[in-house]
Short mmCIF file of C-alpha atoms in Angstrom, two decimals:
data_model
loop_
_atom_site.label_atom_id
_atom_site.label_comp_id
_atom_site.label_asym_id
_atom_site.label_seq_id
_atom_site.Cartn_x
_atom_site.Cartn_y
_atom_site.Cartn_z
CA MET M 1 29.02 -1.04 -16.70
CA GLN M 2 27.58 1.10 -13.95
CA LEU M 3 23.85 0.50 -13.40
CA THR M 4 21.30 1.49 -10.79
CA LEU M 5 18.76 -1.16 -9.87
CA GLU M 6 15.70 -0.50 -7.81
CA PHE M 7 13.38 -3.09 -6.28
CA GLY M 8 9.89 -2.19 -5.10
CA GLY M 9 6.43 -3.45 -4.29
CA GLY M 10 7.83 -6.07 -1.93
CA LEU M 11 10.66 -7.37 -4.15
CA GLU M 12 13.18 -5.60 -1.96
CA LEU M 13 12.42 -8.25 0.65
CA LEU M 14 14.22 -10.75 -1.57
CA CYS M 15 17.41 -8.71 -1.49
CA GLU M 16 17.81 -8.04 2.20
CA SER M 17 15.28 -5.21 2.17
CA VAL M 18 17.61 -2.95 0.21
CA LYS M 19 15.66 -1.05 -2.43
CA ILE M 20 18.38 0.67 -4.42
CA HIS M 21 21.53 -1.05 -5.58
CA SER M 22 24.39 0.59 -7.48
CA VAL M 23 26.07 -2.22 -9.34
CA ASN M 24 28.75 -2.94 -11.87
CA VAL M 25 27.81 -5.53 -14.45
CA ASP M 26 29.86 -6.36 -17.53
CA PRO M 27 28.85 -8.12 -20.72
CA GLN M 28 29.71 -11.79 -20.79
CA VAL M 29 33.09 -12.74 -22.14
CA GLY M 30 33.04 -12.50 -25.92
CA GLU M 31 29.89 -10.37 -25.96
CA GLU M 32 29.83 -6.68 -26.75
CA LYS M 33 26.45 -5.84 -25.33
CA LEU M 34 24.73 -6.33 -22.05
CA THR M 35 21.05 -7.20 -22.42
CA MET M 36 18.25 -7.38 -19.89
CA LYS M 37 18.46 -11.13 -20.18
CA ASP M 38 22.08 -11.03 -19.02
CA LEU M 39 21.21 -8.61 -16.25
CA LEU M 40 18.41 -10.80 -14.92
CA SER M 41 20.67 -13.80 -14.55
CA TRP M 42 23.27 -11.59 -12.90
CA VAL M 43 20.66 -10.25 -10.45
CA ARG M 44 19.46 -13.71 -9.66
CA ALA M 45 22.99 -14.91 -8.97
CA ASN M 46 24.21 -11.85 -7.08
CA LEU M 47 21.38 -9.89 -5.47
CA ILE M 48 18.48 -12.21 -4.79
CA LYS M 49 19.11 -13.81 -1.42
CA GLU M 50 15.90 -15.79 -1.01
CA ARG M 51 12.94 -17.21 -2.91
CA PRO M 52 14.27 -16.49 -6.42
CA GLU M 53 11.03 -17.96 -7.81
CA MET M 54 9.27 -14.82 -6.56
CA PHE M 55 11.41 -12.77 -8.93
CA MET M 56 11.98 -14.99 -11.94
CA LYS M 57 10.17 -17.61 -13.95
CA GLY M 58 12.25 -19.28 -16.64
CA ASP M 59 14.76 -16.76 -17.94
CA SER M 60 12.46 -13.75 -17.48
CA VAL M 61 10.82 -12.00 -14.56
CA ARG M 62 7.77 -13.61 -13.13
CA PRO M 63 4.52 -12.45 -14.72
CA GLY M 64 3.23 -9.63 -12.55
CA VAL M 65 6.65 -8.03 -12.06
CA LEU M 66 6.89 -4.70 -13.88
CA VAL M 67 10.19 -3.61 -15.35
CA LEU M 68 11.08 -0.03 -16.21
CA VAL M 69 14.30 0.83 -18.04
CA ASN M 70 15.11 4.51 -17.69
CA ASP M 71 11.57 5.25 -16.66
CA CYS M 72 10.10 3.40 -19.59
CA ASP M 73 8.06 0.17 -19.62
CA TRP M 74 10.40 -2.55 -20.89
CA GLU M 75 7.62 -3.86 -23.10
CA LEU M 76 8.45 -0.87 -25.30
CA SER M 77 12.18 -1.52 -25.49
CA GLY M 78 12.20 -5.22 -26.31
CA GLN M 79 11.93 -6.85 -22.87
CA LEU M 80 14.73 -9.43 -22.55
CA ASP M 81 16.45 -8.11 -25.68
CA THR M 82 16.68 -4.57 -24.36
CA THR M 83 20.32 -3.46 -24.63
CA LEU M 84 21.62 -1.70 -21.55
CA GLU M 85 24.02 1.21 -21.46
CA GLU M 86 26.24 2.90 -18.94
CA LYS M 87 24.29 4.59 -16.09
CA ASP M 88 20.95 3.05 -17.02
CA VAL M 89 18.35 2.84 -14.26
CA ILE M 90 16.33 -0.36 -14.07
CA VAL M 91 13.33 -0.66 -11.79
CA PHE M 92 11.57 -3.88 -10.80
CA ILE M 93 8.18 -3.56 -9.10
CA SER M 94 6.05 -6.45 -8.01
CA THR M 95 2.33 -6.13 -8.50
CA LEU M 96 1.71 -9.47 -6.86
CA HIS M 97 1.77 -8.17 -3.41
CA GLY M 98 -0.19 -5.71 -1.42
CA GLY M 99 -3.72 -4.47 -1.71
CA MET S 1 15.65 10.65 -11.64
CA GLY S 2 15.07 13.84 -13.60
CA GLU S 3 13.77 13.97 -17.12
CA ALA S 4 17.09 15.25 -18.42
CA GLU S 5 18.82 12.02 -17.49
CA VAL S 6 16.33 9.88 -19.33
CA LYS S 7 17.71 8.59 -22.55
CA PRO S 8 15.76 6.74 -25.17
CA LYS S 9 16.86 3.21 -25.89
CA LYS S 10 18.76 2.51 -29.04
CA ALA S 11 15.90 0.44 -30.39
CA GLY S 12 14.38 3.80 -31.17
CA PRO S 13 12.06 5.86 -29.04
CA VAL S 14 8.42 5.06 -29.59
CA GLN S 15 6.14 8.04 -29.93
CA CYS S 16 3.05 8.36 -27.81
CA SER S 17 0.10 7.15 -29.86
CA ILE S 18 -2.20 9.72 -28.28
CA CYS S 19 -0.28 13.02 -28.43
CA SER S 20 2.30 12.00 -31.07
CA GLN S 21 4.73 14.36 -29.38
CA ARG S 22 6.35 12.75 -26.39
CA ARG S 23 8.17 9.51 -25.97
CA ALA S 24 5.96 6.59 -24.97
CA ALA S 25 6.64 5.33 -21.46
CA LEU S 26 4.11 2.57 -21.07
CA LYS S 27 2.22 -0.06 -23.00
CA ARG S 28 -1.36 -0.15 -21.80
CA PRO S 29 -2.44 -3.72 -21.10
CA LYS S 30 -6.06 -2.90 -21.85
CA THR S 31 -5.55 -1.45 -25.33
CA LEU S 32 -1.90 -2.21 -26.15
CA GLU S 33 -1.50 1.51 -26.91
CA GLN S 34 1.96 2.91 -26.33
CA ILE S 35 1.58 6.19 -24.52
CA CYS S 36 3.59 8.82 -22.69
CA ARG S 37 3.40 9.51 -19.01
CA GLU S 38 1.36 12.69 -19.28
CA CYS S 39 -1.25 11.08 -21.54
CA PHE S 40 -1.28 8.09 -19.19
CA TYR S 41 -2.28 10.23 -16.19
CA ALA S 42 -5.00 11.82 -18.27
CA VAL S 43 -6.53 8.58 -19.63
CA PHE S 44 -6.13 6.75 -16.33
CA GLU S 45 -8.05 9.40 -14.43
CA GLU S 46 -10.57 10.00 -17.21
CA GLU S 47 -11.43 6.30 -17.48
CA ILE S 48 -12.14 6.09 -13.79
CA HIS S 49 -14.26 9.22 -14.05
CA ARG S 50 -16.23 7.54 -16.88
CA VAL S 51 -16.73 4.42 -14.77
CA VAL S 52 -17.97 6.55 -11.87
CA VAL S 53 -20.37 8.51 -14.07
CA ASP S 54 -21.62 5.70 -16.32
CA ASN S 55 -22.37 3.42 -13.40
CA GLN S 56 -23.70 6.20 -11.18
CA LEU S 57 -21.45 5.07 -8.36
CA PHE S 58 -22.07 8.21 -6.32
CA LYS S 59 -24.74 10.85 -5.90
CA PRO S 60 -24.03 14.50 -5.09
CA GLY S 61 -23.92 15.15 -1.37
CA GLU S 62 -23.13 11.56 -0.41
CA ARG S 63 -20.68 10.64 2.31
CA ILE S 64 -18.26 8.02 1.00
CA ALA S 65 -15.78 5.93 2.96
CA ILE S 66 -12.73 4.63 1.13
CA GLY S 67 -11.54 1.32 2.54
CA ALA S 68 -7.87 2.14 3.13
CA SER S 69 -5.31 -0.53 3.93
CA GLY S 70 -2.23 1.53 3.14
CA GLY S 71 -1.55 -0.73 0.15
CA LYS S 72 -1.23 0.44 -3.43
CA ASP S 73 -4.83 0.00 -4.58
CA SER S 74 -6.55 1.87 -1.79
CA THR S 75 -3.84 4.54 -1.69
CA VAL S 76 -4.25 5.27 -5.40
CA LEU S 77 -8.05 5.10 -5.04
CA ALA S 78 -8.01 7.68 -2.25
CA TYR S 79 -5.80 9.98 -4.30
CA VAL S 80 -7.76 9.62 -7.56
CA LEU S 81 -11.19 9.92 -5.95
CA SER S 82 -10.26 13.06 -4.09
CA GLU S 83 -8.81 14.50 -7.32
CA LEU S 84 -11.91 13.64 -9.37
CA ASN S 85 -14.21 14.85 -6.63
CA ARG S 86 -12.54 18.25 -6.86
CA ARG S 87 -12.10 18.35 -10.60
CA HIS S 88 -15.61 17.24 -11.56
CA ASN S 89 -17.53 18.57 -8.57
CA TYR S 90 -18.94 15.24 -7.45
CA GLY S 91 -19.95 16.97 -4.24
CA LEU S 92 -18.81 14.04 -2.09
CA ASP S 93 -17.61 14.00 1.48
CA LEU S 94 -14.75 11.51 1.43
CA PHE S 95 -13.38 9.61 4.42
CA LEU S 96 -10.64 7.03 4.89
CA LEU S 97 -11.67 3.91 6.78
CA SER S 98 -9.06 1.47 8.03
CA VAL S 99 -9.23 -1.75 9.94
CA ASP S 100 -6.61 -2.53 12.56
CA GLU S 101 -6.48 -6.29 12.80
CA GLY S 102 -3.87 -6.11 15.52
CA ILE S 103 -0.95 -7.69 13.69
CA THR S 104 2.26 -6.36 15.17
CA GLY S 105 4.91 -5.46 12.63
CA TYR S 106 2.45 -5.56 9.78
CA ARG S 107 -0.75 -3.64 10.27
CA ASP S 108 0.69 -1.13 12.69
CA ASP S 109 3.20 -0.15 9.99
CA SER S 110 0.68 0.04 7.18
CA LEU S 111 -1.58 2.16 9.38
CA GLU S 112 1.24 4.67 9.57
CA THR S 113 0.99 4.92 5.79
CA VAL S 114 -2.74 5.55 6.01
CA LYS S 115 -2.13 8.25 8.62
CA ARG S 116 0.24 9.98 6.22
CA ASN S 117 -2.42 9.70 3.49
CA GLU S 118 -4.87 11.39 5.86
CA ILE S 119 -2.62 14.42 5.97
CA GLN S 120 -1.52 14.31 2.33
CA TYR S 121 -5.02 14.13 0.89
CA GLY S 122 -6.80 16.01 3.67
CA LEU S 123 -9.30 13.19 4.20
CA PRO S 124 -10.55 12.39 7.72
CA LEU S 125 -9.49 8.92 8.88
CA LYS S 126 -11.39 6.44 11.02
CA VAL S 127 -9.66 3.33 12.33
CA VAL S 128 -11.70 0.45 13.73
CA SER S 129 -9.85 -2.32 15.50
CA TYR S 130 -10.60 -5.99 16.03
CA LYS S 131 -9.66 -5.46 19.66
CA ASP S 132 -12.38 -2.87 20.17
CA LEU S 133 -15.03 -4.61 18.08
CA TYR S 134 -14.43 -8.20 19.08
CA GLY S 135 -12.14 -8.10 22.11
CA TRP S 136 -9.39 -9.99 20.26
CA THR S 137 -6.42 -8.93 18.15
CA MET S 138 -5.21 -11.19 15.33
CA ASP S 139 -2.01 -11.70 17.30
CA GLU S 140 -4.09 -13.07 20.21
CA ILE S 141 -6.21 -15.18 17.87
CA VAL S 142 -3.15 -16.71 16.25
CA LYS S 143 -1.68 -17.39 19.68
CA MET S 144 -4.80 -19.37 20.50
CA ILE S 145 -5.58 -21.15 17.24
CA GLY S 146 -2.19 -21.30 15.54
CA LEU S 147 -1.50 -20.57 11.90
CA LYS S 148 -4.23 -22.78 10.49
CA ASN S 149 -7.56 -21.15 9.65
CA ASN S 150 -6.45 -17.79 10.98
CA CYS S 151 -7.27 -16.21 7.60
CA THR S 152 -10.87 -17.26 8.05
CA PHE S 153 -11.09 -15.22 11.24
CA CYS S 154 -9.29 -12.28 9.72
CA GLY S 155 -11.47 -12.24 6.59
CA VAL S 156 -14.82 -12.64 8.32
CA PHE S 157 -13.94 -10.06 10.94
CA ARG S 158 -12.66 -7.55 8.42
CA ARG S 159 -15.77 -7.57 6.28
CA GLN S 160 -17.90 -6.82 9.31
CA ALA S 161 -15.44 -4.33 10.73
CA LEU S 162 -15.59 -2.28 7.53
CA ASP S 163 -19.38 -2.23 7.70
CA ARG S 164 -19.34 -1.22 11.35
CA GLY S 165 -16.78 1.51 10.72
CA ALA S 166 -18.82 2.76 7.78
CA ALA S 167 -21.89 2.90 10.02
CA MET S 168 -19.96 4.88 12.64
CA LEU S 169 -18.91 7.36 9.96
CA LYS S 170 -22.54 7.51 8.82
CA VAL S 171 -21.48 7.12 5.21
CA ASP S 172 -23.80 6.25 2.34
CA LYS S 173 -21.36 3.95 0.60
CA LEU S 174 -18.01 2.24 0.91
CA ALA S 175 -15.57 2.36 -2.02
CA THR S 176 -12.91 -0.35 -2.17
CA GLY S 177 -9.73 -0.61 -4.21
CA HIS S 178 -10.44 -3.93 -5.94
CA ASN S 179 -8.92 -3.82 -9.39
CA ALA S 180 -9.63 -5.76 -12.59
CA ASP S 181 -7.00 -8.39 -11.79
CA ASP S 182 -8.53 -8.98 -8.34
CA ILE S 183 -11.98 -9.40 -9.79
CA ALA S 184 -10.87 -11.78 -12.56
CA GLU S 185 -9.09 -13.80 -9.89
CA THR S 186 -12.23 -13.94 -7.76
CA VAL S 187 -14.37 -15.03 -10.72
CA LEU S 188 -11.99 -17.97 -11.21
CA LEU S 189 -11.91 -18.81 -7.50
CA ASN S 190 -15.70 -18.80 -7.28
CA ILE S 191 -15.88 -21.14 -10.28
CA LEU S 192 -13.20 -23.38 -8.78
CA ARG S 193 -15.13 -23.78 -5.56
CA GLY S 194 -18.59 -23.84 -7.09
CA ASP S 195 -19.74 -20.83 -5.13
CA ILE S 196 -22.63 -19.84 -7.35
CA ALA S 197 -23.98 -17.15 -5.04
CA ARG S 198 -20.66 -15.30 -4.94
CA LEU S 199 -19.97 -15.93 -8.61
CA SER S 200 -23.15 -14.12 -9.53
CA ARG S 201 -22.38 -11.04 -7.47
CA CYS S 202 -18.58 -10.79 -7.50
CA THR S 203 -18.48 -8.86 -10.77
CA SER S 204 -21.12 -6.31 -9.74
CA ILE S 205 -19.64 -2.86 -9.52
CA ILE S 206 -22.04 -2.02 -6.71
CA THR S 207 -22.98 -4.67 -4.16
CA GLY S 208 -25.05 -4.78 -1.01
CA GLU S 209 -27.58 -2.21 -2.10
CA ASP S 210 -30.19 -4.08 -0.09
CA GLY S 211 -27.93 -4.03 2.98
CA PRO S 212 -27.01 -1.18 5.31
CA ILE S 213 -23.89 0.01 3.48
CA PRO S 214 -23.55 -0.59 -0.27
CA ARG S 215 -20.04 -1.09 -1.60
CA CYS S 216 -18.60 -0.05 -4.93
CA LYS S 217 -15.45 -0.78 -6.90
CA PRO S 218 -14.34 2.19 -9.03
CA PHE S 219 -11.25 0.23 -10.18
CA LYS S 220 -13.30 -2.67 -11.53
CA TYR S 221 -11.90 -2.14 -15.03
CA THR S 222 -8.49 -0.81 -13.99
CA TYR S 223 -5.49 -3.05 -14.54
CA GLU S 224 -3.19 -3.63 -11.62
CA LYS S 225 -0.20 -2.81 -13.81
CA GLU S 226 -1.50 0.71 -14.30
CA ILE S 227 -2.33 1.17 -10.63
CA VAL S 228 1.22 0.20 -9.73
CA ILE S 229 2.81 2.42 -12.36
CA TYR S 230 0.62 5.40 -11.52
CA PRO S 231 2.12 6.30 -8.13
CA TYR S 232 5.51 5.20 -9.30
CA SER S 233 5.45 7.80 -12.04
CA PHE S 234 4.91 10.48 -9.47
CA LEU S 235 7.91 9.29 -7.52
CA GLN S 236 9.99 9.55 -10.64
CA ASN S 237 8.80 13.10 -11.11
CA LEU S 238 9.93 14.15 -7.67
CA ASN S 239 13.03 16.01 -8.74
CA ARG S 240 11.33 17.78 -11.55
CA ILE S 241 8.30 19.10 -9.74
CA TYR S 242 9.61 19.02 -6.23
CA THR S 243 7.27 21.67 -4.93
CA TYR S 244 4.34 19.35 -5.52
CA ALA S 245 6.30 16.35 -4.48
CA TYR S 246 4.98 15.97 -1.01
CA PHE S 247 1.38 16.08 -2.17
CA LYS S 248 1.76 14.21 -5.40
CA ARG S 249 3.88 11.52 -3.99
CA LEU S 250 1.69 8.53 -3.30
CA ASP S 251 3.31 6.49 -0.67
CA TYR S 252 2.05 2.99 -0.10
CA PHE S 253 2.95 0.05 1.97
CA SER S 254 4.03 -3.28 0.56
CA THR S 255 5.19 -5.67 3.19
CA GLU S 256 3.71 -9.08 3.54
CA CYS S 257 1.36 -10.10 6.29
CA ILE S 258 3.35 -12.13 8.78
CA TYR S 259 0.79 -14.91 9.08
CA SER S 260 0.74 -17.93 6.74
CA PRO S 261 0.29 -17.83 2.97
CA ASN S 262 -2.97 -18.17 1.08
CA ALA S 263 -1.89 -20.77 -1.42
CA TYR S 264 -5.16 -21.26 -3.25
CA ARG S 265 -5.68 -17.62 -4.16
CA GLY S 266 -1.99 -17.38 -4.92
CA PHE S 267 -2.31 -20.02 -7.64
CA ALA S 268 -5.31 -18.28 -9.20
CA ARG S 269 -3.38 -15.05 -9.10
CA GLU S 270 -0.36 -16.48 -10.79
CA PHE S 271 -2.54 -18.09 -13.45
CA ILE S 272 -4.17 -14.72 -14.22
CA LYS S 273 -0.76 -13.07 -14.52
CA ASP S 274 0.43 -15.82 -16.87
CA LEU S 275 -2.63 -15.30 -19.04
CA GLU S 276 -2.10 -11.54 -19.00
CA ARG S 277 1.40 -11.92 -20.34
CA ILE S 278 0.14 -13.91 -23.32
CA ARG S 279 -3.01 -11.90 -23.91
CA PRO S 280 -3.63 -8.91 -21.63
CA ARG S 281 -7.29 -8.66 -22.55
CA ALA S 282 -7.90 -12.01 -20.84
CA ILE S 283 -8.45 -10.14 -17.58
CA LEU S 284 -11.31 -8.05 -18.91
CA ASP S 285 -12.72 -11.06 -20.72
CA ILE S 286 -12.85 -13.13 -17.54
CA ILE S 287 -14.71 -10.29 -15.83
CA ARG S 288 -17.07 -10.15 -18.77
CA SER S 289 -17.65 -13.90 -18.59
CA GLY S 290 -18.43 -13.52 -14.89
CA GLU S 291 -20.91 -10.75 -15.66
CA LYS S 292 -22.67 -12.84 -18.26
CA PHE S 293 -23.19 -15.94 -16.16
CA ARG S 294 -26.86 -16.63 -15.74
CA ILE S 295 -27.68 -18.71 -12.72
CA SER S 296 -30.26 -21.37 -13.43
CA THR S 297 -33.44 -20.71 -11.51
CA SER S 298 -33.33 -24.21 -10.06
CA ALA S 299 -30.03 -23.49 -8.28
CA LYS S 300 -30.60 -23.15 -4.56
CA MET S 301 -29.41 -19.79 -3.29
CA PRO S 302 -28.84 -19.01 0.38
CA GLU S 303 -31.52 -16.83 1.88
CA GLN S 304 -30.39 -13.60 3.42
CA GLY S 305 -31.53 -12.93 6.96
CA THR S 306 -30.05 -11.26 10.03
CA CYS S 307 -27.94 -12.63 12.83
CA GLU S 308 -30.01 -13.28 15.94
CA ARG S 309 -27.14 -12.19 18.11
CA CYS S 310 -25.71 -9.02 16.58
CA GLY S 311 -28.17 -8.12 13.84
CA TYR S 312 -25.61 -8.28 11.04
CA ILE S 313 -26.73 -9.75 7.70
CA SER S 314 -26.49 -13.52 7.74
CA SER S 315 -27.91 -16.52 5.93
CA GLN S 316 -27.67 -18.57 9.13
CA LYS S 317 -29.09 -18.13 12.62
CA TRP S 318 -25.86 -16.54 13.77
CA CYS S 319 -23.51 -14.66 11.51
CA LYS S 320 -20.11 -16.14 10.85
CA ALA S 321 -18.33 -13.58 13.01
CA CYS S 322 -20.51 -14.40 16.02
CA VAL S 323 -19.93 -18.14 15.56
CA LEU S 324 -16.16 -17.64 15.35
CA LEU S 325 -16.19 -15.28 18.29
CA GLU S 326 -18.22 -17.70 20.39
CA GLY S 327 -15.61 -20.36 19.63
CA LEU S 328 -12.78 -18.08 20.70
CA ASN S 329 -14.49 -16.97 23.88
CA ARG S 330 -15.44 -20.51 24.87
CA GLY S 331 -12.00 -21.82 24.09
CA LEU S 332 -13.34 -23.89 21.16
CA PRO S 333 -11.70 -22.14 18.24
CA LYS S 334 -12.67 -24.90 15.78
CA LEU S 335 -16.28 -23.76 16.04
CA GLY S 336 -17.37 -22.41 12.69
CA ILE S 337 -14.33 -23.77 10.91
CA GLY S 338 -14.68 -26.47 8.28
CA ARG S 339 -18.34 -26.73 8.86
CA THR S 340 -21.15 -28.54 7.21
CA ARG S 341 -21.72 -27.06 3.82
CA GLY S 342 -20.93 -30.24 1.93
CA LEU S 343 -18.15 -29.76 -0.57
CA ASN S 344 -16.92 -26.60 1.06
CA ASN S 345 -15.57 -28.60 3.92
CA GLY S 346 -11.91 -28.11 4.47
CA LEU S 347 -11.52 -25.50 1.79
CA GLU S 348 -12.47 -22.79 4.17
CA CYS S 349 -9.09 -21.38 4.91
CA ASP S 350 -7.62 -21.40 1.48
CA THR S 351 -10.60 -20.10 -0.33
CA LYS S 352 -11.85 -17.39 1.96
CA GLN S 353 -11.62 -14.28 -0.11
CA SER S 354 -10.39 -11.92 2.42
CA ASN S 355 -7.87 -14.13 3.94
CA GLY S 356 -5.55 -12.17 5.96
CA VAL S 357 -2.49 -13.60 4.80
CA LYS S 358 0.01 -13.85 2.27
CA ASN S 359 3.44 -14.16 1.24
CA ILE S 360 4.70 -12.27 -1.69
CA GLN S 361 2.69 -14.30 -4.13
CA SER S 362 -0.74 -13.51 -2.81
CA LYS S 363 -2.72 -10.45 -1.88
CA GLN S 364 -2.18 -9.04 1.53
CA CYS S 365 -4.76 -8.21 4.12
CA GLY S 366 -6.02 -5.28 2.22
CA THR S 367 -9.65 -4.69 1.56
CA LEU S 368 -10.28 -7.91 -0.26
CA ASP S 369 -13.92 -8.44 0.53
CA PHE S 370 -16.44 -9.18 -2.12
#
């Protein structure tokens, strides 16, 4: 599944200062859908190069990291349970950083 | 990304609870309302207008400096204040005021952002530097004292630098970008270190009215989440309204200060964010608790005087900046660090509000002075 991921507000520093990543992520074997929960563990394993604790806490993003799925606050689409589709755009912005 | 490409999630698009027409794009932490982007701009700006009016933050004809670090809060503040000033005829002369601490690779870059803001918003910019004011850059200070206590220097110097810059601009007031999350965090920090004097004033929306330059915090009730989303929404609109893009696009700087982390504030910050996730109103409630503290009349409060050396407000014979500077110039940089105020000993670096320093988990050298 083709997805565009964008990291901002300082989070890009955790993935080699690259803000926009075009990635291919597939649902886990035996699963039909790809959820945000799956995506987060994929990101942690594949994109985050340092200090993963700045991005995640438990199986979700760290409190203070905003997530937008297709321009929409993920709190409206079910957070970790949000189902992703082909060509979705997911944005992660840290609010923990910068005055 | 253009609007056409946006597709609602399968879970079913939520309608905006204000206009009932467009798809909701955001859940407001303050009210839990689910609202669309257009209604968000409107309520975000209107609420700040209400705060400005209800608290009489400004008077017509005043000259106002906006403490501008190039970070998200001050960038959004500069944009919103200049918008509201136009829209509601506040009659203010607005200026951007930045402090150059002299941190290579950090402040020089964020100052570039402020210089772009100067052009984008048409606001005159004044930059005051530690080098000019004190004869030392932060780089030079760190070279001399190392990475311990450097945030104390940076914080003390910045507070004074902003006042001096404001005096040079001959402004009536200084507006800073402190948001609700920052203030809740500071309430907790002041409780944690038993700083009763700061606890009693850190929630005031206007401070220093008895001093030379009062300061105000128009974002006192504004959640950080909304401040971060606000400029981001404009970025997302770029393709759609590209003619306005250059002006509407709020660009801000978010790279960490290169000098050591401020662990103590970082913990308070993380705690606030954890609370927010469980119950977003906690942030406003902590501010409210801070406002309602009544200091017992038997508590000893420091008396405010002026520094014998430079004339700046001080509760001691010399102000903190002069003591630190004396230490630097005499080659005794420990002077003024970890001094004699009983329990405060040793906490100095970690607890100083305007610490200069951070890693991703704490605030950066912005305008964090209370």
